[in-house]
GROMACS .gro file of C-alpha atoms in nm:
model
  231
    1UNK     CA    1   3.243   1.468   3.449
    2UNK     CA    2   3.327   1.368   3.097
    3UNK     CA    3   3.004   1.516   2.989
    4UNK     CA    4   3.090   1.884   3.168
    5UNK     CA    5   3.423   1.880   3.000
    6UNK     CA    6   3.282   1.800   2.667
    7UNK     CA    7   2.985   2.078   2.691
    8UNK     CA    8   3.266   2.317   2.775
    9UNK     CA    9   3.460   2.215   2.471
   10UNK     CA   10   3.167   2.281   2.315
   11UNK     CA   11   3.087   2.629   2.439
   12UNK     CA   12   3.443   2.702   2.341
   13UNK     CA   13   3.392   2.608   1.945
   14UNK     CA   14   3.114   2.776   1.952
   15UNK     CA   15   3.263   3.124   2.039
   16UNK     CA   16   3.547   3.077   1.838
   17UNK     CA   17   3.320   3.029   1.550
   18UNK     CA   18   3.117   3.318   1.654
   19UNK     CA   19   3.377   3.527   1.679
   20UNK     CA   20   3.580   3.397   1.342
   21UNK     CA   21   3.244   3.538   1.201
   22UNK     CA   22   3.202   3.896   1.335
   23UNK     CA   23   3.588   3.901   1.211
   24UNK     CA   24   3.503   3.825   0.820
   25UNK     CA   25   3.186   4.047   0.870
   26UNK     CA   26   3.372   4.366   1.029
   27UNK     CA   27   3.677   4.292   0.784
   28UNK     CA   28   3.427   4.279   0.437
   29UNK     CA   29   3.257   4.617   0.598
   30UNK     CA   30   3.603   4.773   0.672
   31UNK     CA   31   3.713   4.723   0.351
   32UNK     CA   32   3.436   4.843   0.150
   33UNK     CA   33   3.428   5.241   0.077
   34UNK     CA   34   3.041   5.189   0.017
   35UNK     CA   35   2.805   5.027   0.260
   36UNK     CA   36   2.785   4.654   0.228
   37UNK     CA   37   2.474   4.459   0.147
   38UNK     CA   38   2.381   4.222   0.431
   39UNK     CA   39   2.324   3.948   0.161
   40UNK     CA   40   2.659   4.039   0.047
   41UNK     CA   41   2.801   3.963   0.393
   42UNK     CA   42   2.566   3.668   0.447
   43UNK     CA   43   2.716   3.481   0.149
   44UNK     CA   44   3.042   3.491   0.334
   45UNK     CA   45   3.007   3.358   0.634
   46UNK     CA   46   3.041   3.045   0.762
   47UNK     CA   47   2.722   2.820   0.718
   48UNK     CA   48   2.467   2.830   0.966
   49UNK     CA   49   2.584   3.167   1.074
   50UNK     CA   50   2.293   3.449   1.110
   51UNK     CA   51   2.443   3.743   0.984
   52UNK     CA   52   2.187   3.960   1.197
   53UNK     CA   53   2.299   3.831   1.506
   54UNK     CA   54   2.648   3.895   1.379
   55UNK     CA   55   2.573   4.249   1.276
   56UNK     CA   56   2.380   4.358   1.575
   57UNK     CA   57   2.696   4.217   1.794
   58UNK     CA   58   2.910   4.409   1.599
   59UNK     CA   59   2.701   4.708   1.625
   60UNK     CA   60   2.728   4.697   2.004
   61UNK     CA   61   3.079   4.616   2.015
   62UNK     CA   62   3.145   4.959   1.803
   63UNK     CA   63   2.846   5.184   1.969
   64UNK     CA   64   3.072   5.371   2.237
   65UNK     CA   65   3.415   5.381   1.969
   66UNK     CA   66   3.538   5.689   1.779
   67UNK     CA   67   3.369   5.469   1.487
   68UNK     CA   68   3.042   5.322   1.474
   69UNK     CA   69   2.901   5.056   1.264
   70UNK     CA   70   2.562   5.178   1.140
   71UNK     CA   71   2.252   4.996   0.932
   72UNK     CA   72   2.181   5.171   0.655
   73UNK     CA   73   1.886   5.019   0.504
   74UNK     CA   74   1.971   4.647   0.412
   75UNK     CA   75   2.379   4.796   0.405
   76UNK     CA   76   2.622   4.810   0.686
   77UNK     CA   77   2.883   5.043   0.734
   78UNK     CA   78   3.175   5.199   0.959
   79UNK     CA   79   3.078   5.578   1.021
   80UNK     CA   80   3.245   5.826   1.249
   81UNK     CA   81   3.086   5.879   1.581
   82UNK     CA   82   2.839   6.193   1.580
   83UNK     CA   83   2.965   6.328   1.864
   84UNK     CA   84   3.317   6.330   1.648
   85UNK     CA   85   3.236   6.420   1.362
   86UNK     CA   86   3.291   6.808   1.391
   87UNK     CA   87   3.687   6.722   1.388
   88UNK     CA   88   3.674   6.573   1.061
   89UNK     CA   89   3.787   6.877   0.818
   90UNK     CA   90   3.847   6.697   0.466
   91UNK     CA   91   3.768   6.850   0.196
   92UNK     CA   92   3.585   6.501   0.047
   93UNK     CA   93   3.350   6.541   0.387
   94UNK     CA   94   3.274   6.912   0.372
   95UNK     CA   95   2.911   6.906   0.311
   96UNK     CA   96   2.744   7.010  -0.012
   97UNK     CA   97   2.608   7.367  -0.021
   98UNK     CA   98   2.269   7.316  -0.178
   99UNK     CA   99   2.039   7.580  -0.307
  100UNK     CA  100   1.685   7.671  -0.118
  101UNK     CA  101   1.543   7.489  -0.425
  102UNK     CA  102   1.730   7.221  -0.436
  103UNK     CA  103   1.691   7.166  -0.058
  104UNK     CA  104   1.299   7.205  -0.095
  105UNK     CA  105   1.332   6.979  -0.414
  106UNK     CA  106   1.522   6.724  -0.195
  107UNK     CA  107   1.274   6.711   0.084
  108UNK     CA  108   0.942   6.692  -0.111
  109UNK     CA  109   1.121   6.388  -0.302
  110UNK     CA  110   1.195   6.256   0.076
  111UNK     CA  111   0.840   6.248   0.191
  112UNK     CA  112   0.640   6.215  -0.048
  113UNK     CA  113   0.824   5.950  -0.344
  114UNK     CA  114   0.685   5.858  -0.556
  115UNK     CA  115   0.692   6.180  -0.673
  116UNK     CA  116   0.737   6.272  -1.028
  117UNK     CA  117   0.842   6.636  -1.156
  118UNK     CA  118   0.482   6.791  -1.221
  119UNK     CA  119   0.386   6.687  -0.857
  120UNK     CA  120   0.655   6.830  -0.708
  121UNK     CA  121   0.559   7.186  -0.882
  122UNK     CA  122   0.236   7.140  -0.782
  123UNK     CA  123   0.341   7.137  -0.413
  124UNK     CA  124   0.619   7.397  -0.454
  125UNK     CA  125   0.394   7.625  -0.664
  126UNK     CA  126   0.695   7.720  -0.886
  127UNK     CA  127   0.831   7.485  -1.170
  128UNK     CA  128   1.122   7.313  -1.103
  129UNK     CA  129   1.422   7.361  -1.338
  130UNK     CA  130   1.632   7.040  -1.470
  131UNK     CA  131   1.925   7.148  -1.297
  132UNK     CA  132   1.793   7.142  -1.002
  133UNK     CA  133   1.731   6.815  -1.038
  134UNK     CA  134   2.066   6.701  -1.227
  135UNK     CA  135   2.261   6.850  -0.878
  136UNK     CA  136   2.040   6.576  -0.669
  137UNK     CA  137   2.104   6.307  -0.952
  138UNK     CA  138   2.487   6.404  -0.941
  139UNK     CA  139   2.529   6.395  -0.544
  140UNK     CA  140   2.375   6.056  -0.593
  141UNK     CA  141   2.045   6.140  -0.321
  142UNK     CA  142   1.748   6.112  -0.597
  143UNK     CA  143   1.667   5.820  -0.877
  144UNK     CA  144   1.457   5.774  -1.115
  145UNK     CA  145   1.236   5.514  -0.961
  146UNK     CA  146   0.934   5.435  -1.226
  147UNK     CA  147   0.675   5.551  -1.444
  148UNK     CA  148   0.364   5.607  -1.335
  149UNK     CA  149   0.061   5.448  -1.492
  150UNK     CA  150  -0.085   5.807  -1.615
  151UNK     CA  151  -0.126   5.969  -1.958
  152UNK     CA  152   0.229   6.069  -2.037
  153UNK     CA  153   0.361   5.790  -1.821
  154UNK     CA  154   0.569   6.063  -1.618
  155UNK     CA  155   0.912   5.979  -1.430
  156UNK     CA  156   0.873   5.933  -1.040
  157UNK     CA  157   1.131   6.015  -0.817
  158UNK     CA  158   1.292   5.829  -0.506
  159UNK     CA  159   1.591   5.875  -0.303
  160UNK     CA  160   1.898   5.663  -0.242
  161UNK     CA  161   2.085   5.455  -0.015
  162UNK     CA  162   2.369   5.735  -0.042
  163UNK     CA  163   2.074   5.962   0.055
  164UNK     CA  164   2.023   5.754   0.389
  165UNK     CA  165   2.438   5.735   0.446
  166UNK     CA  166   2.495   6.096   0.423
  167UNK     CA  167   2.195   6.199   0.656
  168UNK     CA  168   2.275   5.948   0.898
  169UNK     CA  169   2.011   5.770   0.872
  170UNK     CA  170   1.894   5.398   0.908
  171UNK     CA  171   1.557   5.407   0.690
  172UNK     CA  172   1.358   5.648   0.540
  173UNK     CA  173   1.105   5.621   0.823
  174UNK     CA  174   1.338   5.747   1.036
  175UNK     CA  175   1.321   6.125   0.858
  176UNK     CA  176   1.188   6.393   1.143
  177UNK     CA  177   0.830   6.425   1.187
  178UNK     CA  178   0.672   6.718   1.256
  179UNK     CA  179   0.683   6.806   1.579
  180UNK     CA  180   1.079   6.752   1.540
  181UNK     CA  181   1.110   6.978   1.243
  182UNK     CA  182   0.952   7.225   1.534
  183UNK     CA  183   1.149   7.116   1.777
  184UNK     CA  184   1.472   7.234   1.497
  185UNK     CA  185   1.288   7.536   1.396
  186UNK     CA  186   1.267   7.427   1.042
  187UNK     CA  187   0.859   7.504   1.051
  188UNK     CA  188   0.767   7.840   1.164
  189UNK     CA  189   0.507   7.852   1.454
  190UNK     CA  190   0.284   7.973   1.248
  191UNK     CA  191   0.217   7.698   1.057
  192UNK     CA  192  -0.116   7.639   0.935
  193UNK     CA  193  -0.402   7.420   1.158
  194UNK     CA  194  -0.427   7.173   0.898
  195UNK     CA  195  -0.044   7.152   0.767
  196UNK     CA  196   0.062   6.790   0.791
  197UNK     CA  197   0.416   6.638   0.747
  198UNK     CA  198   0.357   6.291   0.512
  199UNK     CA  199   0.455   5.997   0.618
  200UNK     CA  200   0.743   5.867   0.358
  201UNK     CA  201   0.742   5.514   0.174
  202UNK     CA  202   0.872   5.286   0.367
  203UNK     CA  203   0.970   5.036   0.061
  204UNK     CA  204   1.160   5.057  -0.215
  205UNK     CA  205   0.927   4.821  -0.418
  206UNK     CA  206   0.751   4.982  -0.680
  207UNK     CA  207   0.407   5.096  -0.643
  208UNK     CA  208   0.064   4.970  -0.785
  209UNK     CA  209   0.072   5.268  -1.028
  210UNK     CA  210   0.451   5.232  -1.102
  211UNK     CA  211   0.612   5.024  -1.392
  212UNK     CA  212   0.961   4.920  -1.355
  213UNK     CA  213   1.219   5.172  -1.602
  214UNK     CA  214   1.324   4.986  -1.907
  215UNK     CA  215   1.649   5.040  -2.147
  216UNK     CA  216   1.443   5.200  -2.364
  217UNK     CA  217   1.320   5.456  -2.047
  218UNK     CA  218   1.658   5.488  -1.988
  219UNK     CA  219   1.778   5.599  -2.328
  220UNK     CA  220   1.470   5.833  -2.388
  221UNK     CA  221   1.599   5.983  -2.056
  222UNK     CA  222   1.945   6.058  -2.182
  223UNK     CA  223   2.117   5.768  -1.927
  224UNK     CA  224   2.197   5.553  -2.170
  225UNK     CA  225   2.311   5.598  -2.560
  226UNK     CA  226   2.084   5.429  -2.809
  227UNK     CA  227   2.130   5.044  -2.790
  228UNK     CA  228   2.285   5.034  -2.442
  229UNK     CA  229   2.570   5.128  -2.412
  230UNK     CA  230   2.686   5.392  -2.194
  231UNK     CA  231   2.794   5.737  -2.302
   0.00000   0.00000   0.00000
């Protein structure tokens, strides 16, 4: 009997522990107007907590509310439900009107990073003007990733994390394939035999043919004024 009584006590400490944990985790996320690193969250939790388990509890707990808590790559954050979104009318929400350039710009960075500048002409057929590129830079959806191991050691281009957030969407793997674009009737059904949607990186990590940008990348680029410090 003694036993029984002390495995319930036991049961009990451990929900209340679980449950003091989802309440820092969903109060750190709540808080934050970005999304929150899981390693971020991880450091402040009690010890021996798994902050997936935590997350993925929370998740559920949130899934059918008028907010949801989305993954957004190795972030977390509070989101308004799809399905509600239509009667949120602020002018910080209202989505940005892009130009058929910039939209084509965006997407060829989406699928096929790393991408650097004279690629992306080379699929587009049409050179690509720089501010085209500083719109996608300023809406903070493309980085400067690298540069590639080539003569001329050209830029390459990624996306962002703020890319992911404002597309709704978990990982770049989870961009539409092709027979979804159809399915939107974004590709015309005309589309060539041997027309093929890439499949993006999946990792952030640099590539074989990639070196990491340095301070003094970043100043040739304009980012940074000469010995470091920001203009």
């Amino acid at each position: 009997m003694l036993e029984e009584v002390e495995g319930h006590a036991d049961d009990a400490a451990h929900l209340l522990f679980a449950r003091e944990a989802e309440r820092i985790a969903e109060a750190l996320v709540f808080a934050s107007a970005q999304p929150v690193p899981e390693p971020f969250i991880a450091e402040r939790l009690p010890r021996g907590v798994d902050v997936r388990v935590v997350m993925q509890n929370l998740r559920e707990q949130y899934a059918q509310r008028g907010v949801n808590l989305v993954q957004v790559d190795d972030c977390w954050a509070f989101r308004t439900a799809s399905d509600l979104s239509f009667f949120i009318r602020t002018d910080e929400s209202a989505v940005r009107k892009l130009s058929r350039a910039a939209l084509e710009v965006l997407a060829i960075i989406a699928y096929h990073q790393p991408v650097t500048r004279a690629e992306i002409e080379d699929i587009r057929g049409v050179q690509t003007s720089r501010g085209t590129l500083d719109v996608l830079m300023e809406a903070g959806w493309v980085r400067f990733r690298g540069r590639r191991r080539t003569p001329g050691r050209p830029v390459t281009l990624g996306t962002t994390k703020d890319f992911l957030d404002h597309f709704g969407l978990e990982e770049i793997r989870d961009l539409p394939g092709l027979e979804e674009l159809k399915g939107a009737g974004l590709l015309s059904g005309r589309i060539p035999a041997n027309f093929n949607v890439p499949s993006p990186l999946m990792s952030d990590e640099l590539t074989e043919d990639e070196d990491p940008i340095t301070q003094l990348d970043l100043e040739e680029l304009g980012l940074l004024a000469p010995g470091g410090a920001e203009e």
